[in-house]
């Protein structure tokens, strides 16, 4: 049985040179949540550890402000 090919994912934020992720940018944050509004893990989203922590923090802030839902339909 052949081994699975592992693809290298590049962090979206590192590639674009983004320093800060903000909770106001809901379009970007929605890319990192599932249909049930769960935050994707780092291995699935392709973010580096630094930006994954930022994304998780900002998704939680956006939920508190009412910009993102806590759970899906």
JSON list of N, CA and C in Angstrom, two decimals:
[
{"chain": "A", "resi": 1, "resn": "UNK", "atom": "N", "xyz": [0.84, -1.17, 0.00]},
{"chain": "A", "resi": 1, "resn": "UNK", "atom": "CA", "xyz": [0.00, 0.00, 0.00]},
{"chain": "A", "resi": 1, "resn": "UNK", "atom": "C", "xyz": [0.89, 1.25, 0.00]},
{"chain": "A", "resi": 2, "resn": "UNK", "atom": "N", "xyz": [0.75, 2.10, -1.03]},
{"chain": "A", "resi": 2, "resn": "UNK", "atom": "CA", "xyz": [1.61, 3.28, -1.10]},
{"chain": "A", "resi": 2, "resn": "UNK", "atom": "C", "xyz": [1.26, 4.30, -0.02]},
{"chain": "A", "resi": 3, "resn": "UNK", "atom": "N", "xyz": [2.27, 5.01, 0.40]},
{"chain": "A", "resi": 3, "resn": "UNK", "atom": "CA", "xyz": [2.06, 6.04, 1.42]},
{"chain": "A", "resi": 3, "resn": "UNK", "atom": "C", "xyz": [1.33, 7.23, 0.80]},
{"chain": "A", "resi": 4, "resn": "UNK", "atom": "N", "xyz": [0.55, 7.91, 1.62]},
{"chain": "A", "resi": 4, "resn": "UNK", "atom": "CA", "xyz": [-0.16, 9.09, 1.14]},
{"chain": "A", "resi": 4, "resn": "UNK", "atom": "C", "xyz": [0.83, 10.20, 0.88]},
{"chain": "A", "resi": 5, "resn": "UNK", "atom": "N", "xyz": [0.59, 10.93, -0.18]},
{"chain": "A", "resi": 5, "resn": "UNK", "atom": "CA", "xyz": [1.41, 12.08, -0.48]},
{"chain": "A", "resi": 5, "resn": "UNK", "atom": "C", "xyz": [0.98, 13.22, 0.42]},
{"chain": "A", "resi": 6, "resn": "UNK", "atom": "N", "xyz": [1.93, 13.81, 1.07]},
{"chain": "A", "resi": 6, "resn": "UNK", "atom": "CA", "xyz": [1.61, 14.91, 1.97]},
{"chain": "A", "resi": 6, "resn": "UNK", "atom": "C", "xyz": [1.86, 16.21, 1.22]},
{"chain": "A", "resi": 7, "resn": "UNK", "atom": "N", "xyz": [0.85, 17.06, 1.19]},
{"chain": "A", "resi": 7, "resn": "UNK", "atom": "CA", "xyz": [1.03, 18.32, 0.48]},
{"chain": "A", "resi": 7, "resn": "UNK", "atom": "C", "xyz": [1.39, 19.41, 1.48]},
{"chain": "A", "resi": 8, "resn": "UNK", "atom": "N", "xyz": [2.24, 20.28, 1.06]},
{"chain": "A", "resi": 8, "resn": "UNK", "atom": "CA", "xyz": [2.64, 21.39, 1.91]},
{"chain": "A", "resi": 8, "resn": "UNK", "atom": "C", "xyz": [1.63, 22.51, 1.75]},
{"chain": "A", "resi": 9, "resn": "UNK", "atom": "N", "xyz": [1.10, 22.99, 2.86]},
{"chain": "A", "resi": 9, "resn": "UNK", "atom": "CA", "xyz": [0.18, 24.11, 2.81]},
{"chain": "A", "resi": 9, "resn": "UNK", "atom": "C", "xyz": [0.89, 25.34, 3.34]},
{"chain": "A", "resi": 10, "resn": "UNK", "atom": "N", "xyz": [0.67, 26.42, 2.67]},
{"chain": "A", "resi": 10, "resn": "UNK", "atom": "CA", "xyz": [1.28, 27.67, 3.05]},
{"chain": "A", "resi": 10, "resn": "UNK", "atom": "C", "xyz": [0.25, 28.50, 3.79]},
{"chain": "A", "resi": 11, "resn": "UNK", "atom": "N", "xyz": [0.68, 29.10, 4.86]},
{"chain": "A", "resi": 11, "resn": "UNK", "atom": "CA", "xyz": [-0.22, 29.94, 5.65]},
{"chain": "A", "resi": 11, "resn": "UNK", "atom": "C", "xyz": [-0.71, 31.11, 4.80]},
{"chain": "A", "resi": 12, "resn": "UNK", "atom": "N", "xyz": [-2.02, 31.30, 4.76]},
{"chain": "A", "resi": 12, "resn": "UNK", "atom": "CA", "xyz": [-2.63, 32.37, 3.98]},
{"chain": "A", "resi": 12, "resn": "UNK", "atom": "C", "xyz": [-2.13, 33.74, 4.42]},
{"chain": "A", "resi": 13, "resn": "UNK", "atom": "N", "xyz": [-2.00, 33.91, 5.71]},
{"chain": "A", "resi": 13, "resn": "UNK", "atom": "CA", "xyz": [-1.60, 35.21, 6.25]},
{"chain": "A", "resi": 13, "resn": "UNK", "atom": "C", "xyz": [-0.11, 35.48, 6.04]},
{"chain": "A", "resi": 14, "resn": "UNK", "atom": "N", "xyz": [0.72, 34.45, 6.17]},
{"chain": "A", "resi": 14, "resn": "UNK", "atom": "CA", "xyz": [2.16, 34.62, 5.93]},
{"chain": "A", "resi": 14, "resn": "UNK", "atom": "C", "xyz": [2.43, 34.93, 4.46]},
{"chain": "A", "resi": 15, "resn": "UNK", "atom": "N", "xyz": [1.68, 34.28, 3.58]},
{"chain": "A", "resi": 15, "resn": "UNK", "atom": "CA", "xyz": [1.88, 34.49, 2.15]},
{"chain": "A", "resi": 15, "resn": "UNK", "atom": "C", "xyz": [1.50, 35.91, 1.73]},
{"chain": "A", "resi": 16, "resn": "UNK", "atom": "N", "xyz": [0.46, 36.47, 2.35]},
{"chain": "A", "resi": 16, "resn": "UNK", "atom": "CA", "xyz": [0.02, 37.82, 2.01]},
{"chain": "A", "resi": 16, "resn": "UNK", "atom": "C", "xyz": [0.73, 38.88, 2.83]},
{"chain": "A", "resi": 17, "resn": "UNK", "atom": "N", "xyz": [1.48, 38.47, 3.85]},
{"chain": "A", "resi": 17, "resn": "UNK", "atom": "CA", "xyz": [2.19, 39.43, 4.68]},
{"chain": "A", "resi": 17, "resn": "UNK", "atom": "C", "xyz": [1.31, 40.16, 5.67]},
{"chain": "A", "resi": 18, "resn": "UNK", "atom": "N", "xyz": [0.25, 39.50, 6.13]},
{"chain": "A", "resi": 18, "resn": "UNK", "atom": "CA", "xyz": [-0.67, 40.11, 7.08]},
{"chain": "A", "resi": 18, "resn": "UNK", "atom": "C", "xyz": [-0.09, 40.02, 8.49]},
{"chain": "A", "resi": 19, "resn": "UNK", "atom": "N", "xyz": [-0.07, 41.16, 9.19]},
{"chain": "A", "resi": 19, "resn": "UNK", "atom": "CA", "xyz": [0.45, 41.17, 10.56]},
{"chain": "A", "resi": 19, "resn": "UNK", "atom": "C", "xyz": [-0.64, 40.87, 11.58]},
{"chain": "A", "resi": 20, "resn": "UNK", "atom": "N", "xyz": [-1.81, 41.48, 11.41]},
{"chain": "A", "resi": 20, "resn": "UNK", "atom": "CA", "xyz": [-2.90, 41.32, 12.37]},
{"chain": "A", "resi": 20, "resn": "UNK", "atom": "C", "xyz": [-4.13, 40.79, 11.67]},
{"chain": "A", "resi": 21, "resn": "UNK", "atom": "N", "xyz": [-4.87, 39.97, 12.36]},
{"chain": "A", "resi": 21, "resn": "UNK", "atom": "CA", "xyz": [-6.18, 39.48, 11.92]},
{"chain": "A", "resi": 21, "resn": "UNK", "atom": "C", "xyz": [-7.19, 40.20, 12.79]},
{"chain": "A", "resi": 22, "resn": "UNK", "atom": "N", "xyz": [-8.24, 40.78, 12.19]},
{"chain": "A", "resi": 22, "resn": "UNK", "atom": "CA", "xyz": [-9.22, 41.51, 12.99]},
{"chain": "A", "resi": 22, "resn": "UNK", "atom": "C", "xyz": [-10.57, 40.81, 12.94]},
{"chain": "A", "resi": 23, "resn": "UNK", "atom": "N", "xyz": [-11.34, 41.00, 14.00]},
{"chain": "A", "resi": 23, "resn": "UNK", "atom": "CA", "xyz": [-12.65, 40.37, 14.08]},
{"chain": "A", "resi": 23, "resn": "UNK", "atom": "C", "xyz": [-13.64, 41.03, 13.13]},
{"chain": "A", "resi": 24, "resn": "UNK", "atom": "N", "xyz": [-13.33, 42.21, 12.64]},
{"chain": "A", "resi": 24, "resn": "UNK", "atom": "CA", "xyz": [-14.24, 42.91, 11.72]},
{"chain": "A", "resi": 24, "resn": "UNK", "atom": "C", "xyz": [-14.24, 42.29, 10.33]},
{"chain": "A", "resi": 25, "resn": "UNK", "atom": "N", "xyz": [-13.20, 41.56, 9.99]},
{"chain": "A", "resi": 25, "resn": "UNK", "atom": "CA", "xyz": [-13.08, 40.96, 8.65]},
{"chain": "A", "resi": 25, "resn": "UNK", "atom": "C", "xyz": [-13.75, 39.58, 8.67]},
{"chain": "A", "resi": 26, "resn": "UNK", "atom": "N", "xyz": [-15.06, 39.57, 8.67]},
{"chain": "A", "resi": 26, "resn": "UNK", "atom": "CA", "xyz": [-15.81, 38.31, 8.84]},
{"chain": "A", "resi": 26, "resn": "UNK", "atom": "C", "xyz": [-15.70, 37.40, 7.62]},
{"chain": "A", "resi": 27, "resn": "UNK", "atom": "N", "xyz": [-15.48, 37.96, 6.44]},
{"chain": "A", "resi": 27, "resn": "UNK", "atom": "CA", "xyz": [-15.34, 37.11, 5.25]},
{"chain": "A", "resi": 27, "resn": "UNK", "atom": "C", "xyz": [-14.14, 36.19, 5.36]},
{"chain": "A", "resi": 28, "resn": "UNK", "atom": "N", "xyz": [-13.05, 36.71, 5.88]},
{"chain": "A", "resi": 28, "resn": "UNK", "atom": "CA", "xyz": [-11.84, 35.90, 6.06]},
{"chain": "A", "resi": 28, "resn": "UNK", "atom": "C", "xyz": [-12.06, 34.89, 7.18]},
{"chain": "A", "resi": 29, "resn": "UNK", "atom": "N", "xyz": [-12.68, 35.32, 8.26]},
{"chain": "A", "resi": 29, "resn": "UNK", "atom": "CA", "xyz": [-12.88, 34.42, 9.40]},
{"chain": "A", "resi": 29, "resn": "UNK", "atom": "C", "xyz": [-13.83, 33.27, 9.06]},
{"chain": "A", "resi": 30, "resn": "UNK", "atom": "N", "xyz": [-14.78, 33.51, 8.16]},
{"chain": "A", "resi": 30, "resn": "UNK", "atom": "CA", "xyz": [-15.71, 32.44, 7.77]},
{"chain": "A", "resi": 30, "resn": "UNK", "atom": "C", "xyz": [-14.99, 31.32, 7.01]},
{"chain": "A", "resi": 31, "resn": "UNK", "atom": "N", "xyz": [-13.86, 31.64, 6.38]},
{"chain": "A", "resi": 31, "resn": "UNK", "atom": "CA", "xyz": [-13.08, 30.61, 5.68]},
{"chain": "A", "resi": 31, "resn": "UNK", "atom": "C", "xyz": [-12.45, 29.63, 6.67]},
{"chain": "A", "resi": 32, "resn": "UNK", "atom": "N", "xyz": [-12.31, 30.05, 7.91]},
{"chain": "A", "resi": 32, "resn": "UNK", "atom": "CA", "xyz": [-11.68, 29.22, 8.92]},
{"chain": "A", "resi": 32, "resn": "UNK", "atom": "C", "xyz": [-12.69, 28.55, 9.86]},
{"chain": "A", "resi": 33, "resn": "UNK", "atom": "N", "xyz": [-13.97, 28.60, 9.50]},
{"chain": "A", "resi": 33, "resn": "UNK", "atom": "CA", "xyz": [-14.99, 27.92, 10.29]},
{"chain": "A", "resi": 33, "resn": "UNK", "atom": "C", "xyz": [-15.79, 26.99, 9.38]},
{"chain": "A", "resi": 34, "resn": "UNK", "atom": "N", "xyz": [-16.29, 25.92, 9.96]},
{"chain": "A", "resi": 34, "resn": "UNK", "atom": "CA", "xyz": [-17.07, 24.95, 9.21]},
{"chain": "A", "resi": 34, "resn": "UNK", "atom": "C", "xyz": [-18.52, 25.42, 9.08]},
{"chain": "A", "resi": 35, "resn": "UNK", "atom": "N", "xyz": [-19.35, 24.61, 8.46]},
{"chain": "A", "resi": 35, "resn": "UNK", "atom": "CA", "xyz": [-20.77, 24.92, 8.34]},
{"chain": "A", "resi": 35, "resn": "UNK", "atom": "C", "xyz": [-21.48, 24.95, 9.67]},
{"chain": "A", "resi": 36, "resn": "UNK", "atom": "N", "xyz": [-20.92, 24.24, 10.64]},
{"chain": "A", "resi": 36, "resn": "UNK", "atom": "CA", "xyz": [-21.48, 24.25, 11.99]},
{"chain": "A", "resi": 36, "resn": "UNK", "atom": "C", "xyz": [-20.81, 25.29, 12.86]},
{"chain": "A", "resi": 37, "resn": "UNK", "atom": "N", "xyz": [-20.03, 26.16, 12.22]},
{"chain": "A", "resi": 37, "resn": "UNK", "atom": "CA", "xyz": [-19.30, 27.25, 12.87]},
{"chain": "A", "resi": 37, "resn": "UNK", "atom": "C", "xyz": [-18.28, 26.79, 13.89]},
{"chain": "A", "resi": 38, "resn": "UNK", "atom": "N", "xyz": [-17.70, 25.63, 13.64]},
{"chain": "A", "resi": 38, "resn": "UNK", "atom": "CA", "xyz": [-16.57, 25.19, 14.45]},
{"chain": "A", "resi": 38, "resn": "UNK", "atom": "C", "xyz": [-15.30, 25.70, 13.79]},
{"chain": "A", "resi": 39, "resn": "UNK", "atom": "N", "xyz": [-14.33, 26.07, 14.58]},
{"chain": "A", "resi": 39, "resn": "UNK", "atom": "CA", "xyz": [-13.08, 26.58, 14.06]},
{"chain": "A", "resi": 39, "resn": "UNK", "atom": "C", "xyz": [-12.26, 25.40, 13.55]},
{"chain": "A", "resi": 40, "resn": "UNK", "atom": "N", "xyz": [-11.80, 25.52, 12.28]},
{"chain": "A", "resi": 40, "resn": "UNK", "atom": "CA", "xyz": [-11.00, 24.44, 11.72]},
{"chain": "A", "resi": 40, "resn": "UNK", "atom": "C", "xyz": [-9.68, 24.31, 12.47]},
{"chain": "A", "resi": 41, "resn": "UNK", "atom": "N", "xyz": [-9.19, 23.08, 12.64]},
{"chain": "A", "resi": 41, "resn": "UNK", "atom": "CA", "xyz": [-7.88, 22.91, 13.26]},
{"chain": "A", "resi": 41, "resn": "UNK", "atom": "C", "xyz": [-6.77, 23.37, 12.31]},
{"chain": "A", "resi": 42, "resn": "UNK", "atom": "N", "xyz": [-5.61, 23.53, 12.87]},
{"chain": "A", "resi": 42, "resn": "UNK", "atom": "CA", "xyz": [-4.47, 24.05, 12.12]},
{"chain": "A", "resi": 42, "resn": "UNK", "atom": "C", "xyz": [-4.09, 23.16, 10.95]},
{"chain": "A", "resi": 43, "resn": "UNK", "atom": "N", "xyz": [-4.19, 21.87, 11.14]},
{"chain": "A", "resi": 43, "resn": "UNK", "atom": "CA", "xyz": [-3.79, 20.95, 10.07]},
{"chain": "A", "resi": 43, "resn": "UNK", "atom": "C", "xyz": [-4.73, 21.04, 8.88]},
{"chain": "A", "resi": 44, "resn": "UNK", "atom": "N", "xyz": [-5.98, 21.45, 9.11]},
{"chain": "A", "resi": 44, "resn": "UNK", "atom": "CA", "xyz": [-6.94, 21.56, 8.02]},
{"chain": "A", "resi": 44, "resn": "UNK", "atom": "C", "xyz": [-6.94, 22.96, 7.39]},
{"chain": "A", "resi": 45, "resn": "UNK", "atom": "N", "xyz": [-6.77, 23.97, 8.21]},
{"chain": "A", "resi": 45, "resn": "UNK", "atom": "CA", "xyz": [-6.81, 25.34, 7.70]},
{"chain": "A", "resi": 45, "resn": "UNK", "atom": "C", "xyz": [-5.51, 25.72, 6.99]},
{"chain": "A", "resi": 46, "resn": "UNK", "atom": "N", "xyz": [-4.39, 25.10, 7.38]},
{"chain": "A", "resi": 46, "resn": "UNK", "atom": "CA", "xyz": [-3.13, 25.39, 6.75]},
{"chain": "A", "resi": 46, "resn": "UNK", "atom": "C", "xyz": [-2.41, 26.59, 7.32]},
{"chain": "A", "resi": 47, "resn": "UNK", "atom": "N", "xyz": [-2.93, 27.14, 8.42]},
{"chain": "A", "resi": 47, "resn": "UNK", "atom": "CA", "xyz": [-2.30, 28.30, 9.04]},
{"chain": "A", "resi": 47, "resn": "UNK", "atom": "C", "xyz": [-1.11, 27.88, 9.89]},
{"chain": "A", "resi": 48, "resn": "UNK", "atom": "N", "xyz": [-0.18, 28.81, 10.06]},
{"chain": "A", "resi": 48, "resn": "UNK", "atom": "CA", "xyz": [0.91, 28.55, 10.99]},
{"chain": "A", "resi": 48, "resn": "UNK", "atom": "C", "xyz": [0.37, 28.72, 12.41]},
{"chain": "A", "resi": 49, "resn": "UNK", "atom": "N", "xyz": [1.13, 28.31, 13.38]},
{"chain": "A", "resi": 49, "resn": "UNK", "atom": "CA", "xyz": [0.66, 28.32, 14.77]},
{"chain": "A", "resi": 49, "resn": "UNK", "atom": "C", "xyz": [0.33, 29.74, 15.24]},
{"chain": "A", "resi": 50, "resn": "UNK", "atom": "N", "xyz": [1.16, 30.68, 14.87]},
{"chain": "A", "resi": 50, "resn": "UNK", "atom": "CA", "xyz": [0.95, 32.07, 15.29]},
{"chain": "A", "resi": 50, "resn": "UNK", "atom": "C", "xyz": [-0.37, 32.61, 14.75]},
{"chain": "A", "resi": 51, "resn": "UNK", "atom": "N", "xyz": [-0.62, 32.41, 13.47]},
{"chain": "A", "resi": 51, "resn": "UNK", "atom": "CA", "xyz": [-1.83, 32.94, 12.87]},
{"chain": "A", "resi": 51, "resn": "UNK", "atom": "C", "xyz": [-3.06, 32.12, 13.25]},
{"chain": "A", "resi": 52, "resn": "UNK", "atom": "N", "xyz": [-2.90, 30.86, 13.53]},
{"chain": "A", "resi": 52, "resn": "UNK", "atom": "CA", "xyz": [-4.03, 30.04, 13.97]},
{"chain": "A", "resi": 52, "resn": "UNK", "atom": "C", "xyz": [-4.54, 30.54, 15.32]},
{"chain": "A", "resi": 53, "resn": "UNK", "atom": "N", "xyz": [-3.61, 30.91, 16.21]},
{"chain": "A", "resi": 53, "resn": "UNK", "atom": "CA", "xyz": [-4.02, 31.47, 17.50]},
{"chain": "A", "resi": 53, "resn": "UNK", "atom": "C", "xyz": [-4.76, 32.79, 17.31]},
{"chain": "A", "resi": 54, "resn": "UNK", "atom": "N", "xyz": [-4.28, 33.61, 16.38]},
{"chain": "A", "resi": 54, "resn": "UNK", "atom": "CA", "xyz": [-4.94, 34.88, 16.09]},
{"chain": "A", "resi": 54, "resn": "UNK", "atom": "C", "xyz": [-6.34, 34.65, 15.54]},
{"chain": "A", "resi": 55, "resn": "UNK", "atom": "N", "xyz": [-6.46, 33.70, 14.61]},
{"chain": "A", "resi": 55, "resn": "UNK", "atom": "CA", "xyz": [-7.76, 33.41, 14.00]},
{"chain": "A", "resi": 55, "resn": "UNK", "atom": "C", "xyz": [-8.75, 32.94, 15.06]},
{"chain": "A", "resi": 56, "resn": "UNK", "atom": "N", "xyz": [-8.32, 32.02, 15.93]},
{"chain": "A", "resi": 56, "resn": "UNK", "atom": "CA", "xyz": [-9.21, 31.50, 16.97]},
{"chain": "A", "resi": 56, "resn": "UNK", "atom": "C", "xyz": [-9.67, 32.62, 17.89]},
{"chain": "A", "resi": 57, "resn": "UNK", "atom": "N", "xyz": [-8.74, 33.49, 18.28]},
{"chain": "A", "resi": 57, "resn": "UNK", "atom": "CA", "xyz": [-9.09, 34.59, 19.19]},
{"chain": "A", "resi": 57, "resn": "UNK", "atom": "C", "xyz": [-10.06, 35.55, 18.52]},
{"chain": "A", "resi": 58, "resn": "UNK", "atom": "N", "xyz": [-9.84, 35.86, 17.24]},
{"chain": "A", "resi": 58, "resn": "UNK", "atom": "CA", "xyz": [-10.69, 36.82, 16.55]},
{"chain": "A", "resi": 58, "resn": "UNK", "atom": "C", "xyz": [-12.05, 36.22, 16.19]},
{"chain": "A", "resi": 59, "resn": "UNK", "atom": "N", "xyz": [-12.13, 34.92, 15.94]},
{"chain": "A", "resi": 59, "resn": "UNK", "atom": "CA", "xyz": [-13.44, 34.29, 15.72]},
{"chain": "A", "resi": 59, "resn": "UNK", "atom": "C", "xyz": [-14.26, 34.38, 17.00]},
{"chain": "A", "resi": 60, "resn": "UNK", "atom": "N", "xyz": [-13.63, 34.14, 18.13]},
{"chain": "A", "resi": 60, "resn": "UNK", "atom": "CA", "xyz": [-14.34, 34.24, 19.41]},
{"chain": "A", "resi": 60, "resn": "UNK", "atom": "C", "xyz": [-14.79, 35.66, 19.69]},
{"chain": "A", "resi": 61, "resn": "UNK", "atom": "N", "xyz": [-13.96, 36.64, 19.34]},
{"chain": "A", "resi": 61, "resn": "UNK", "atom": "CA", "xyz": [-14.35, 38.04, 19.51]},
{"chain": "A", "resi": 61, "resn": "UNK", "atom": "C", "xyz": [-15.52, 38.40, 18.60]},
{"chain": "A", "resi": 62, "resn": "UNK", "atom": "N", "xyz": [-15.48, 37.92, 17.35]},
{"chain": "A", "resi": 62, "resn": "UNK", "atom": "CA", "xyz": [-16.56, 38.20, 16.40]},
{"chain": "A", "resi": 62, "resn": "UNK", "atom": "C", "xyz": [-17.86, 37.57, 16.88]},
{"chain": "A", "resi": 63, "resn": "UNK", "atom": "N", "xyz": [-17.78, 36.41, 17.51]},
{"chain": "A", "resi": 63, "resn": "UNK", "atom": "CA", "xyz": [-18.98, 35.78, 18.06]},
{"chain": "A", "resi": 63, "resn": "UNK", "atom": "C", "xyz": [-19.56, 36.61, 19.19]},
{"chain": "A", "resi": 64, "resn": "UNK", "atom": "N", "xyz": [-18.70, 37.14, 20.04]},
{"chain": "A", "resi": 64, "resn": "UNK", "atom": "CA", "xyz": [-19.14, 37.98, 21.16]},
{"chain": "A", "resi": 64, "resn": "UNK", "atom": "C", "xyz": [-19.82, 39.25, 20.66]},
{"chain": "A", "resi": 65, "resn": "UNK", "atom": "N", "xyz": [-19.29, 39.83, 19.59]},
{"chain": "A", "resi": 65, "resn": "UNK", "atom": "CA", "xyz": [-19.84, 41.06, 19.03]},
{"chain": "A", "resi": 65, "resn": "UNK", "atom": "C", "xyz": [-21.09, 40.81, 18.19]},
{"chain": "A", "resi": 66, "resn": "UNK", "atom": "N", "xyz": [-21.38, 39.54, 17.91]},
{"chain": "A", "resi": 66, "resn": "UNK", "atom": "CA", "xyz": [-22.57, 39.23, 17.13]},
{"chain": "A", "resi": 66, "resn": "UNK", "atom": "C", "xyz": [-22.33, 39.22, 15.64]},
{"chain": "A", "resi": 67, "resn": "UNK", "atom": "N", "xyz": [-21.08, 39.25, 15.21]},
{"chain": "A", "resi": 67, "resn": "UNK", "atom": "CA", "xyz": [-20.78, 39.26, 13.77]},
{"chain": "A", "resi": 67, "resn": "UNK", "atom": "C", "xyz": [-20.78, 37.85, 13.19]},
{"chain": "A", "resi": 68, "resn": "UNK", "atom": "N", "xyz": [-20.45, 36.85, 14.01]},
{"chain": "A", "resi": 68, "resn": "UNK", "atom": "CA", "xyz": [-20.49, 35.45, 13.60]},
{"chain": "A", "resi": 68, "resn": "UNK", "atom": "C", "xyz": [-21.39, 34.69, 14.57]},
{"chain": "A", "resi": 69, "resn": "UNK", "atom": "N", "xyz": [-22.01, 33.65, 14.07]},
{"chain": "A", "resi": 69, "resn": "UNK", "atom": "CA", "xyz": [-22.88, 32.85, 14.91]},
{"chain": "A", "resi": 69, "resn": "UNK", "atom": "C", "xyz": [-22.06, 31.87, 15.74]},
{"chain": "A", "resi": 70, "resn": "UNK", "atom": "N", "xyz": [-22.62, 31.48, 16.88]},
{"chain": "A", "resi": 70, "resn": "UNK", "atom": "CA", "xyz": [-21.95, 30.49, 17.71]},
{"chain": "A", "resi": 70, "resn": "UNK", "atom": "C", "xyz": [-22.09, 29.09, 17.13]},
{"chain": "A", "resi": 71, "resn": "UNK", "atom": "N", "xyz": [-23.23, 28.82, 16.51]},
{"chain": "A", "resi": 71, "resn": "UNK", "atom": "CA", "xyz": [-23.43, 27.50, 15.93]},
{"chain": "A", "resi": 71, "resn": "UNK", "atom": "C", "xyz": [-24.24, 27.62, 14.64]},
{"chain": "A", "resi": 72, "resn": "UNK", "atom": "N", "xyz": [-24.17, 26.59, 13.82]},
{"chain": "A", "resi": 72, "resn": "UNK", "atom": "CA", "xyz": [-24.85, 26.60, 12.53]},
{"chain": "A", "resi": 72, "resn": "UNK", "atom": "C", "xyz": [-26.31, 26.26, 12.64]},
{"chain": "A", "resi": 73, "resn": "UNK", "atom": "N", "xyz": [-26.94, 26.24, 11.51]},
{"chain": "A", "resi": 73, "resn": "UNK", "atom": "CA", "xyz": [-28.39, 25.95, 11.47]},
{"chain": "A", "resi": 73, "resn": "UNK", "atom": "C", "xyz": [-28.69, 24.50, 11.70]}
]
